């Protein structure tokens, strides 16, 4: 099986995800094709098995990927509707996590948690620190860039990563939202996990 990965190319850390996906494909010995998605029509054309929603700026992504009526490409609406219908696995990092928790399209959130943008402060408050990842039972290099924060008491799904005792990664079905950037590290653990989900969901 070749796993078709839909990578949302609206803005932000897209190319780093391509590199991490390629590493993950080698590491997990899982052949992949990466489809770069920018518009609703591309989304329909490439039926993908798993999706990646990168970090960046949610304001820009909501504008570029917003509804066709508002001058956007329609990508986000297509993605969110498809995720709700199909339960396809998705990895959302940083801004991607914000969009999954708060899709703002009139439908149900893709992950049941409230999330606050820029909750650690400004750009100078960005930091790197080790994150405890329960999903892999090991430490992971956490890169937090103008990161959001889950409202801890609002989380209504599984915690998969913590930093300083605070939840920074959550999972609901095969949807993962991280407030940090795994694609900016050499550790492709989360990308391997995502590719493996394609096999689980095809069973
Ligand atoms: N600060 C960004 C936002 O609120 C998210 C930061 C990121 O993705 N690195 O959209």
Coordinates of C-alpha atoms and ligand atoms in Angstrom, one line a residue:
X1 CA 0.0 0.0 0.0
X2 CA 1.2 3.5 -0.8
X3 CA -0.1 6.1 1.7
X4 CA -1.4 9.2 0.1
X5 CA -0.7 12.2 2.4
X6 CA -2.7 15.4 1.9
X7 CA -0.5 18.3 3.0
X8 CA -2.3 21.6 3.4
X9 CA -0.1 24.2 1.8
X10 CA -2.0 27.4 2.8
X11 CA 0.9 29.0 4.6
X12 CA 3.5 28.3 7.3
X13 CA 5.9 25.4 8.0
X14 CA 4.8 23.3 5.0
X15 CA 8.2 22.3 3.5
X16 CA 9.6 21.1 6.9
X17 CA 6.6 18.7 7.0
X18 CA 7.6 17.3 3.5
X19 CA 11.1 16.6 4.9
X20 CA 9.7 14.9 8.0
X21 CA 7.2 12.8 6.0
X22 CA 10.0 11.6 3.7
X23 CA 12.1 10.7 6.8
X24 CA 9.1 8.9 8.3
X25 CA 8.4 7.0 5.1
X26 CA 12.0 5.7 5.2
X27 CA 12.1 5.1 8.9
X28 CA 8.7 3.3 9.0
X29 CA 9.3 1.6 5.6
X30 CA 6.0 3.0 4.4
X31 CA 5.8 4.2 0.8
X32 CA 4.1 7.6 0.4
X33 CA 2.9 10.1 -2.1
X34 CA 2.5 13.6 -0.8
X35 CA -0.2 15.7 -2.4
X36 CA 0.1 19.4 -1.9
X37 CA -3.4 20.8 -1.3
X38 CA -4.2 24.5 -1.8
X39 CA -7.8 24.5 -3.1
X40 CA -11.1 22.7 -2.6
X41 CA -10.8 21.3 -6.1
X42 CA -7.4 19.8 -5.5
X43 CA -8.8 18.4 -2.3
X44 CA -11.5 16.6 -4.2
X45 CA -9.1 15.4 -6.9
X46 CA -6.6 13.7 -4.6
X47 CA -8.4 11.4 -2.2
X48 CA -5.9 11.1 0.5
X49 CA -5.5 8.6 3.3
X50 CA -4.1 11.0 6.0
X51 CA -3.7 14.7 6.3
X52 CA -1.3 17.3 7.8
X53 CA -2.4 20.7 8.9
X54 CA 0.9 22.7 9.5
X55 CA 1.7 25.6 11.8
X56 CA 1.8 29.2 10.7
X57 CA -0.7 31.9 11.2
X58 CA -4.3 31.0 11.7
X59 CA -5.5 34.4 10.5
X60 CA -3.7 34.0 7.2
X61 CA -4.7 30.3 6.8
X62 CA -8.4 31.1 7.5
X63 CA -8.2 33.8 4.8
X64 CA -6.3 31.8 2.1
X65 CA -8.2 28.6 2.9
X66 CA -11.5 30.2 3.7
X67 CA -14.8 30.0 1.8
X68 CA -14.9 30.7 -1.9
X69 CA -17.6 33.4 -1.3
X70 CA -15.0 35.2 0.8
X71 CA -12.3 35.0 -1.7
X72 CA -10.6 31.9 -0.2
X73 CA -9.7 28.6 -1.8
X74 CA -12.3 26.6 0.1
X75 CA -9.7 24.1 1.2
X76 CA -10.4 24.3 5.0
X77 CA -14.2 23.7 4.6
X78 CA -13.5 20.7 2.3
X79 CA -11.0 19.3 4.7
X80 CA -13.1 19.8 7.9
X81 CA -16.2 18.3 6.3
X82 CA -14.2 15.3 5.0
X83 CA -12.6 14.7 8.4
X84 CA -16.0 14.7 10.1
X85 CA -17.5 12.3 7.5
X86 CA -14.6 9.9 7.1
X87 CA -12.7 10.0 10.4
X88 CA -9.5 10.2 8.3
X89 CA -6.3 10.5 10.4
X90 CA -4.9 14.1 10.7
X91 CA -1.9 15.7 12.4
X92 CA -2.4 19.4 13.3
X93 CA 0.6 21.3 14.6
X94 CA 0.4 24.6 16.3
X95 CA -1.8 26.8 14.1
X96 CA -3.0 23.5 12.7
X97 CA -4.1 22.5 16.2
X98 CA -5.9 25.8 16.6
X99 CA -7.9 25.1 13.4
X100 CA -8.8 21.6 14.4
X101 CA -10.0 22.7 17.9
X102 CA -11.7 25.8 16.6
X103 CA -12.6 25.2 12.9
X104 CA -15.0 28.2 12.9
X105 CA -17.0 26.8 10.1
X106 CA -20.3 26.3 12.0
X107 CA -19.6 22.6 12.5
X108 CA -18.4 20.5 15.5
X109 CA -14.7 20.9 16.6
X110 CA -12.5 18.2 15.2
X111 CA -10.9 17.8 18.6
X112 CA -12.8 18.4 21.9
X113 CA -10.7 21.1 23.6
X114 CA -10.6 24.9 23.8
X115 CA -7.3 26.4 22.8
X116 CA -5.9 29.9 23.3
X117 CA -3.8 31.5 20.6
X118 CA -0.3 33.0 21.5
X119 CA -0.9 32.0 25.1
X120 CA 2.8 32.0 26.1
X121 CA 3.3 35.6 24.9
X122 CA 5.0 37.1 21.9
X123 CA 7.7 35.9 19.5
X124 CA 10.5 36.4 22.1
X125 CA 8.6 34.0 24.4
X126 CA 9.0 31.2 21.9
X127 CA 11.1 28.3 23.4
X128 CA 12.5 24.8 23.1
X129 CA 12.2 22.2 25.8
X130 CA 11.8 18.5 26.2
X131 CA 8.2 17.2 26.0
X132 CA 7.0 13.9 27.6
X133 CA 5.2 12.0 24.9
X134 CA 3.0 9.3 26.3
X135 CA 2.1 8.1 22.8
X136 CA 5.7 6.8 22.3
X137 CA 6.6 6.6 26.0
X138 CA 9.7 8.8 25.5
X139 CA 10.9 12.4 25.5
X140 CA 10.5 14.5 22.4
X141 CA 12.1 17.8 21.4
X142 CA 9.4 20.4 21.8
X143 CA 9.7 23.5 19.6
X144 CA 7.1 26.1 20.8
X145 CA 6.8 29.1 18.5
X146 CA 4.2 31.7 19.5
X147 CA 2.4 28.6 20.7
X148 CA -1.2 28.2 21.7
X149 CA -2.3 26.5 24.9
X150 CA -5.1 24.1 25.5
X151 CA -7.4 25.3 28.2
X152 CA -6.5 22.4 30.5
X153 CA -9.9 21.9 32.1
X154 CA -11.7 21.9 28.7
X155 CA -9.8 18.9 27.3
X156 CA -12.3 16.1 26.7
X157 CA -10.0 13.5 25.0
X158 CA -6.7 11.7 25.5
X159 CA -3.6 13.5 26.6
X160 CA -0.6 12.3 24.6
X161 CA 2.1 14.9 25.4
X162 CA 2.9 17.0 28.4
X163 CA 5.4 19.8 29.2
X164 CA 5.9 20.9 32.8
X165 CA 2.9 18.9 33.8
X166 CA 0.7 20.7 31.3
X167 CA -1.0 19.0 28.3
X168 CA 0.5 20.1 25.0
X169 CA -0.7 17.2 22.8
X170 CA -4.1 15.6 22.5
X171 CA -5.7 12.8 20.5
X172 CA -9.3 12.0 19.6
X173 CA -9.8 8.9 17.4
X174 CA -7.0 9.3 14.8
X175 CA -6.8 13.0 15.1
X176 CA -3.8 14.6 16.8
X177 CA -3.3 18.2 17.8
X178 CA 0.1 19.4 19.1
X179 CA 0.9 22.9 20.3
X180 CA 4.5 22.5 19.2
X181 CA 6.3 21.8 15.9
X182 CA 7.6 18.2 15.5
X183 CA 8.5 19.0 11.8
X184 CA 11.2 21.4 12.9
X185 CA 13.1 18.6 14.6
X186 CA 15.0 15.5 13.4
X187 CA 12.5 13.3 15.2
X188 CA 9.9 12.0 12.8
X189 CA 8.0 10.0 15.5
X190 CA 4.6 11.8 15.0
X191 CA 4.9 11.5 11.2
X192 CA 5.6 7.8 11.4
X193 CA 2.6 7.5 13.7
X194 CA 0.4 9.3 11.2
X195 CA 1.5 7.1 8.3
X196 CA 0.9 4.0 10.4
X197 CA -2.7 5.2 11.0
X198 CA -3.4 4.7 7.3
X199 CA -2.9 1.0 7.7
X200 CA -5.1 0.8 10.9
X201 CA -7.9 2.7 9.2
X202 CA -7.8 0.6 6.1
X203 CA -8.4 -2.6 8.1
Ligands
LIG1 N1 0.6 32.2 16.7 C1 0.1 31.4 15.6 C2 -1.4 31.6 15.5 O1 -2.0 32.0 16.5 C3 0.4 30.0 15.8 C4 1.9 29.8 15.9 C5 2.4 28.7 15.1 O2 1.8 27.9 14.3 N2 3.7 28.5 15.2 O3 -2.0 31.4 14.5

